[in-house]
Amino acid sequence: MIKQQDFFPPGLLTTTVESLHSLVPEATLFHLEGTQKTPLFISVLLHGNETTGFLALQKLLLKHQQQSLPRSLTFFLGNTKAASQGLRHLENQPDFNRIWPGTELADTAESRMAQEIIDIMHQKKVFASIDVHNNTGLNPHYACINKTDNQFLQLANLFGRLIVYFIRPKGVQSAAFAEICPAVTLECGKPGQAHGIDHAFEYLNSCLHLSNLSDQAVPTQDMAVYYTVARVKVNDNIDYSFDDPKADLLLDKELERMNFTDMPAGTQLGTVLKKNCCPVSVEDEKGNIVTDQFFLVSDRTLSFKKTAMPSMLTLDERVIKQDCLCYLMERMSL
Ligand SMILES: [Zn+2]
């Protein structure tokens, strides 16, 4: 059974993310009562190294220390153990944002916990759900949704103009909550940036003060919605680098600047030393390999074959290995 409490230790308001683990050693749900009874749900630290959500939540709790909450609030502190080590997750743990109902991973204690949280929040008639994340590359702030209903778009649009719709990967928090309430994943730029924490805090505070979520359409000029069409990985047998000219694939250091920008056909991404070999592979949302549609290798140069909008491009070689090089997106008309 997941641990639940209707109060939080006072030290929570001042602790660092690294020492949070000593206050909250296991994943815990905190239920706080407010004027409107159906709770807002906020999860943070599903990825232990993504600190913005917790720091924004801390500000929200601090603000409401002396005043009553306008709406009930349930918050979930996810992987505090990984957070104490500054890691996404520990070696022996699954990724806490792949364990939610709908997951393709095997049944684990963590996936049962995620199912239990969904059941509890369903019973409480959860008002809306917000899961707060960071990423490693140079990306603008944006909200992700897994359904394009008006209430989801309204909730996402409160965070900003930029919205990303996706259906893969499976097992993410926002996709599971999307089955029971309007739900978003926030991407708040790199961890540790004050404007990211402020933006997330203002957003959480606004959502807590909402009396309802409109189901009116968001005016199209107020939002830009993108759909993730493919995921780009560097092939396993390729060694890549941003500065070693002897690497099979020497990637351009300016790559990060391409995020959320339409890159025309012919845009170069790097130099290929292995002759006649495409160093990356592209998988579409159905799992088909569609590399040839997007990339071209000629004269030892890797370039886009058609106009593409990347996201999540990062200079972090470890993230490229663990996750992927980037996602490719297309604009949606709604
Ligand atoms: Zn994350």
Coordinates of C-alpha atoms and ligand atoms in Angstrom, one line a residue:
M1 CA 0.0 0.0 0.0
I2 CA 1.2 3.5 -0.8
K3 CA 1.9 5.8 2.1
Q4 CA -0.7 8.5 2.5
Q5 CA -0.7 11.5 4.9
D6 CA -3.0 14.4 5.5
F7 CA -0.2 16.7 6.7
F8 CA 3.5 17.2 5.7
P9 CA 6.6 17.5 7.9
P10 CA 7.3 21.3 8.4
G11 CA 10.9 20.7 7.2
L12 CA 9.5 20.0 3.8
L13 CA 9.2 23.8 3.2
T14 CA 12.9 24.4 3.6
T15 CA 14.7 21.2 2.8
T16 CA 17.0 20.9 -0.2
V17 CA 16.0 18.3 -2.9
E18 CA 19.1 16.3 -2.0
S19 CA 18.1 15.9 1.7
L20 CA 14.3 15.5 1.0
H21 CA 14.9 11.8 1.2
S22 CA 15.6 11.9 5.0
L23 CA 12.1 13.6 5.5
V24 CA 10.3 11.5 2.9
P25 CA 12.1 8.2 2.5
E26 CA 9.5 6.5 0.4
A27 CA 7.1 7.6 -2.3
T28 CA 4.2 9.3 -0.5
L29 CA 0.8 10.9 -1.3
F30 CA 0.0 14.0 0.7
H31 CA -3.7 15.1 0.9
L32 CA -4.4 18.7 2.0
E33 CA -7.9 19.9 2.3
G34 CA -9.1 23.2 0.6
T35 CA -12.3 25.0 0.0
Q36 CA -13.3 23.3 -3.3
K37 CA -13.2 19.6 -2.5
T38 CA -12.2 17.9 -5.7
P39 CA -8.4 17.9 -5.5
L40 CA -5.8 19.2 -7.9
F41 CA -3.1 16.6 -8.3
I42 CA 0.6 17.5 -8.6
S43 CA 3.5 15.1 -9.0
V44 CA 7.1 16.0 -8.8
L45 CA 10.4 14.2 -8.9
L46 CA 9.2 11.3 -11.0
H47 CA 12.7 11.9 -12.3
G48 CA 15.0 12.5 -9.4
N49 CA 17.3 14.9 -11.1
E50 CA 14.5 17.2 -12.3
T51 CA 14.2 19.5 -9.4
T52 CA 12.0 22.4 -10.7
G53 CA 8.7 20.8 -9.8
F54 CA 9.6 20.2 -6.2
L55 CA 11.0 23.8 -5.7
A56 CA 7.9 25.2 -7.3
L57 CA 5.7 23.1 -5.0
Q58 CA 7.7 24.2 -2.0
K59 CA 6.9 27.9 -3.0
L60 CA 3.2 27.0 -3.4
L61 CA 3.0 25.3 0.1
L62 CA 4.9 28.2 1.6
K63 CA 2.5 30.7 0.1
H64 CA -0.5 28.9 1.5
Q65 CA 1.1 28.2 5.0
Q66 CA -0.9 31.0 6.6
Q67 CA -3.9 31.0 4.3
S68 CA -6.4 28.3 3.4
L69 CA -6.2 26.4 0.1
P70 CA -8.8 27.5 -2.5
R71 CA -9.0 23.9 -3.6
S72 CA -7.9 20.6 -2.1
L73 CA -4.4 19.5 -3.1
T74 CA -2.9 16.1 -3.4
F75 CA 0.8 16.0 -4.2
F76 CA 3.0 13.1 -4.9
L77 CA 6.7 13.1 -4.1
G78 CA 8.1 10.5 -6.5
N79 CA 11.6 9.2 -6.5
T80 CA 13.2 11.0 -3.5
K81 CA 15.8 8.2 -3.3
A82 CA 17.1 9.0 -6.8
A83 CA 16.8 12.7 -6.0
S84 CA 19.2 12.4 -3.1
Q85 CA 21.8 11.3 -5.6
G86 CA 20.8 13.7 -8.4
L87 CA 19.8 10.8 -10.7
R88 CA 16.8 10.3 -13.0
H89 CA 16.4 6.9 -11.3
L90 CA 18.7 4.4 -9.6
E91 CA 20.2 1.5 -11.4
N92 CA 17.8 -1.1 -9.8
Q93 CA 14.7 1.1 -10.3
P94 CA 12.4 1.5 -13.3
D95 CA 11.9 5.0 -14.7
F96 CA 9.1 6.5 -12.6
N97 CA 7.5 8.1 -15.7
R98 CA 7.1 4.7 -17.5
I99 CA 5.3 2.8 -14.8
W100 CA 1.8 4.2 -15.0
P101 CA -1.3 2.2 -16.3
G102 CA -0.8 1.7 -20.0
T103 CA 2.9 0.8 -19.5
E104 CA 4.7 -1.7 -21.6
L105 CA 7.1 -2.6 -18.8
A106 CA 6.7 -5.7 -16.7
D107 CA 4.6 -5.6 -13.6
T108 CA 6.7 -4.2 -10.6
A109 CA 6.1 -2.9 -7.1
E110 CA 6.4 0.6 -8.7
S111 CA 3.7 -0.1 -11.4
R112 CA 1.3 -1.4 -8.7
M113 CA 2.0 1.8 -6.7
A114 CA 1.1 3.9 -9.8
Q115 CA -2.1 2.0 -10.4
E116 CA -3.0 2.5 -6.7
I117 CA -2.5 6.3 -7.0
I118 CA -4.7 6.4 -10.1
D119 CA -7.4 4.4 -8.2
I120 CA -7.2 6.7 -5.1
M121 CA -7.4 9.9 -7.2
H122 CA -10.2 8.5 -9.4
Q123 CA -12.2 7.9 -6.2
K124 CA -11.5 11.5 -5.0
K125 CA -12.8 12.8 -8.4
V126 CA -9.5 14.5 -9.1
F127 CA -10.0 18.0 -10.8
A128 CA -6.9 18.0 -12.9
S129 CA -3.4 16.6 -12.9
I130 CA 0.0 18.3 -13.4
D131 CA 3.3 16.4 -13.6
V132 CA 6.4 18.6 -13.6
H133 CA 9.6 17.9 -15.4
N134 CA 12.8 19.3 -16.8
N135 CA 14.9 18.4 -19.8
T136 CA 18.6 18.7 -20.6
G137 CA 18.7 20.5 -24.0
L138 CA 18.0 24.1 -24.9
N139 CA 14.2 23.9 -25.1
P140 CA 11.5 26.5 -24.6
H141 CA 8.9 25.8 -21.8
Y142 CA 5.9 23.8 -23.0
A143 CA 3.1 21.6 -21.8
C144 CA 2.5 18.1 -23.1
I145 CA -0.9 16.4 -23.5
N146 CA -2.1 13.0 -24.5
K147 CA -5.6 14.0 -25.5
T148 CA -6.6 17.0 -27.6
D149 CA -10.0 17.7 -25.9
N150 CA -10.7 21.3 -25.2
Q151 CA -10.2 21.0 -21.4
F152 CA -6.7 19.5 -22.0
L153 CA -5.8 22.3 -24.4
Q154 CA -7.1 24.9 -21.9
L155 CA -5.0 23.4 -19.1
A156 CA -1.9 23.3 -21.3
N157 CA -2.5 26.8 -22.7
L158 CA -2.5 28.3 -19.2
F159 CA 1.2 27.3 -19.1
G160 CA 2.0 28.8 -22.5
R161 CA 1.5 28.9 -26.2
L162 CA 3.5 25.9 -27.0
I163 CA 1.8 22.5 -26.6
V164 CA 3.1 19.0 -27.6
Y165 CA 0.7 16.1 -28.2
F166 CA 2.2 12.6 -27.9
I167 CA 1.1 9.0 -27.5
R168 CA 4.5 7.4 -27.0
P169 CA 6.3 6.5 -24.8
K170 CA 3.7 4.5 -23.0
G171 CA 3.3 4.4 -19.2
V172 CA 3.7 8.1 -18.6
Q173 CA 1.9 9.8 -15.7
S174 CA -0.1 12.3 -17.9
A175 CA -1.4 9.6 -20.2
A176 CA -2.7 7.5 -17.2
F177 CA -4.4 10.6 -15.6
A178 CA -5.8 11.6 -19.0
E179 CA -8.2 8.7 -18.6
I180 CA -9.7 10.2 -15.4
C181 CA -9.2 14.0 -15.7
P182 CA -7.6 16.8 -17.7
A183 CA -3.8 16.2 -17.4
V184 CA -0.6 17.8 -18.5
T185 CA 3.1 17.2 -18.3
L186 CA 5.1 20.5 -17.9
E187 CA 8.6 20.8 -19.4
C188 CA 10.2 23.6 -17.6
G189 CA 13.6 23.9 -19.3
K190 CA 16.8 22.8 -17.6
P191 CA 16.8 22.1 -13.8
G192 CA 17.9 24.9 -11.4
Q193 CA 16.8 27.9 -13.5
A194 CA 15.0 30.5 -11.3
H195 CA 12.6 31.5 -14.2
G196 CA 11.6 27.9 -14.6
I197 CA 10.8 27.5 -10.9
D198 CA 8.8 30.8 -11.0
H199 CA 6.9 29.9 -14.1
A200 CA 6.0 26.5 -12.7
F201 CA 5.0 28.1 -9.4
E202 CA 2.8 30.7 -11.0
Y203 CA 1.1 28.0 -13.1
L204 CA 0.5 25.6 -10.1
N205 CA -0.9 28.6 -8.1
S206 CA -3.3 29.6 -11.0
C207 CA -4.5 26.0 -11.4
L208 CA -5.2 25.8 -7.6
H209 CA -7.3 28.9 -7.9
L210 CA -9.4 27.8 -11.0
S211 CA -13.0 27.2 -10.1
N212 CA -13.5 25.1 -13.3
L213 CA -11.8 24.3 -16.5
S214 CA -13.6 25.7 -19.6
D215 CA -14.5 23.3 -22.3
Q216 CA -14.5 26.1 -24.9
A217 CA -12.0 25.8 -27.8
V218 CA -8.7 27.7 -27.3
P219 CA -8.5 30.4 -30.0
T220 CA -6.1 28.9 -32.6
Q221 CA -3.9 32.0 -32.7
D222 CA -3.2 31.6 -28.9
M223 CA -1.6 28.2 -29.2
A224 CA 0.9 26.2 -31.4
V225 CA 0.3 22.5 -31.1
Y226 CA 2.9 20.0 -32.3
Y227 CA 2.6 16.3 -32.7
T228 CA 5.6 14.0 -32.1
V229 CA 5.9 12.0 -35.3
A230 CA 9.2 10.2 -34.7
R231 CA 12.1 9.5 -32.4
V232 CA 15.7 9.6 -33.5
K233 CA 18.3 7.3 -32.0
V234 CA 22.0 7.1 -32.7
N235 CA 22.7 3.5 -33.8
D236 CA 24.3 1.2 -31.1
N237 CA 27.5 0.5 -33.1
I238 CA 28.2 4.2 -33.7
D239 CA 30.5 6.2 -31.5
Y240 CA 29.5 9.8 -31.5
S241 CA 31.0 13.0 -30.1
F242 CA 30.6 16.7 -30.2
D243 CA 34.4 17.3 -30.2
D244 CA 36.3 14.2 -31.3
P245 CA 37.0 14.5 -35.0
K246 CA 37.8 10.8 -35.1
A247 CA 34.4 9.7 -33.9
D248 CA 32.1 7.8 -36.4
L249 CA 29.7 10.7 -36.1
L250 CA 30.8 14.2 -35.2
L251 CA 27.7 16.1 -34.2
D252 CA 27.3 19.8 -34.7
K253 CA 27.7 21.8 -31.4
E254 CA 25.0 24.2 -32.5
L255 CA 22.4 21.3 -32.6
E256 CA 20.6 22.5 -29.5
R257 CA 19.6 25.7 -31.2
M258 CA 17.4 23.7 -33.7
N259 CA 14.9 22.8 -31.0
F260 CA 11.4 23.9 -31.8
T261 CA 12.6 25.5 -35.0
D262 CA 11.6 24.4 -38.5
M263 CA 14.8 23.2 -40.1
P264 CA 14.7 23.2 -43.9
A265 CA 15.7 20.1 -46.0
G266 CA 19.5 20.1 -46.3
T267 CA 20.2 21.3 -42.8
Q268 CA 23.4 19.5 -41.6
L269 CA 23.6 17.8 -38.3
G270 CA 27.1 16.4 -38.4
T271 CA 30.0 14.7 -40.1
V272 CA 29.9 10.9 -40.8
L273 CA 33.3 9.1 -40.9
K274 CA 31.9 5.6 -41.5
K275 CA 31.3 5.6 -45.2
N276 CA 27.9 4.7 -46.7
C277 CA 26.3 4.3 -43.3
C278 CA 23.5 6.2 -41.8
P279 CA 24.5 6.6 -38.2
V280 CA 21.0 7.3 -36.9
S281 CA 17.6 5.5 -37.0
V282 CA 14.2 7.0 -36.9
E283 CA 11.2 5.2 -35.4
D284 CA 7.6 6.5 -36.0
E285 CA 4.8 6.5 -33.5
K286 CA 3.7 3.0 -34.7
G287 CA 7.2 1.6 -34.2
N288 CA 8.1 1.5 -37.9
I289 CA 11.7 2.4 -39.0
V290 CA 11.4 5.4 -41.3
T291 CA 15.0 6.7 -41.3
D292 CA 15.0 7.2 -45.1
Q293 CA 12.1 9.6 -45.0
F294 CA 13.9 12.1 -42.7
F295 CA 17.7 11.7 -43.2
L296 CA 20.3 11.6 -45.9
V297 CA 24.0 10.9 -45.8
S298 CA 26.1 12.3 -48.6
D299 CA 29.6 13.6 -48.9
R300 CA 30.1 12.4 -45.3
T301 CA 27.4 14.7 -44.0
L302 CA 24.3 13.8 -42.2
S303 CA 21.4 16.1 -43.1
F304 CA 17.6 16.4 -43.0
K305 CA 16.0 15.1 -46.2
K306 CA 12.8 17.2 -45.6
T307 CA 11.8 20.0 -43.3
A308 CA 11.7 18.9 -39.7
M309 CA 11.2 20.4 -36.3
P310 CA 13.3 18.7 -33.6
S311 CA 12.8 18.8 -29.9
M312 CA 14.9 17.6 -27.0
L313 CA 18.2 17.9 -28.9
T314 CA 20.8 17.9 -26.2
L315 CA 24.6 18.2 -26.0
D316 CA 24.5 15.7 -23.1
E317 CA 26.1 12.5 -24.5
R318 CA 24.8 10.4 -21.6
V319 CA 21.2 11.4 -22.3
I320 CA 21.6 10.7 -26.0
K321 CA 22.7 7.2 -25.1
Q322 CA 20.1 6.5 -22.4
D323 CA 17.1 8.1 -24.1
C324 CA 17.5 9.4 -27.7
L325 CA 19.1 12.1 -29.9
C326 CA 15.8 14.0 -30.4
Y327 CA 12.2 13.8 -31.3
L328 CA 10.8 15.1 -34.6
M329 CA 7.5 17.0 -34.6
E330 CA 4.9 18.4 -37.0
R331 CA 2.4 21.2 -36.5
M332 CA -1.1 20.1 -35.9
S333 CA -4.2 22.0 -37.0
L334 CA -7.0 21.6 -34.5
Ligands
ZN1 ZN 11.4 14.0 -16.7

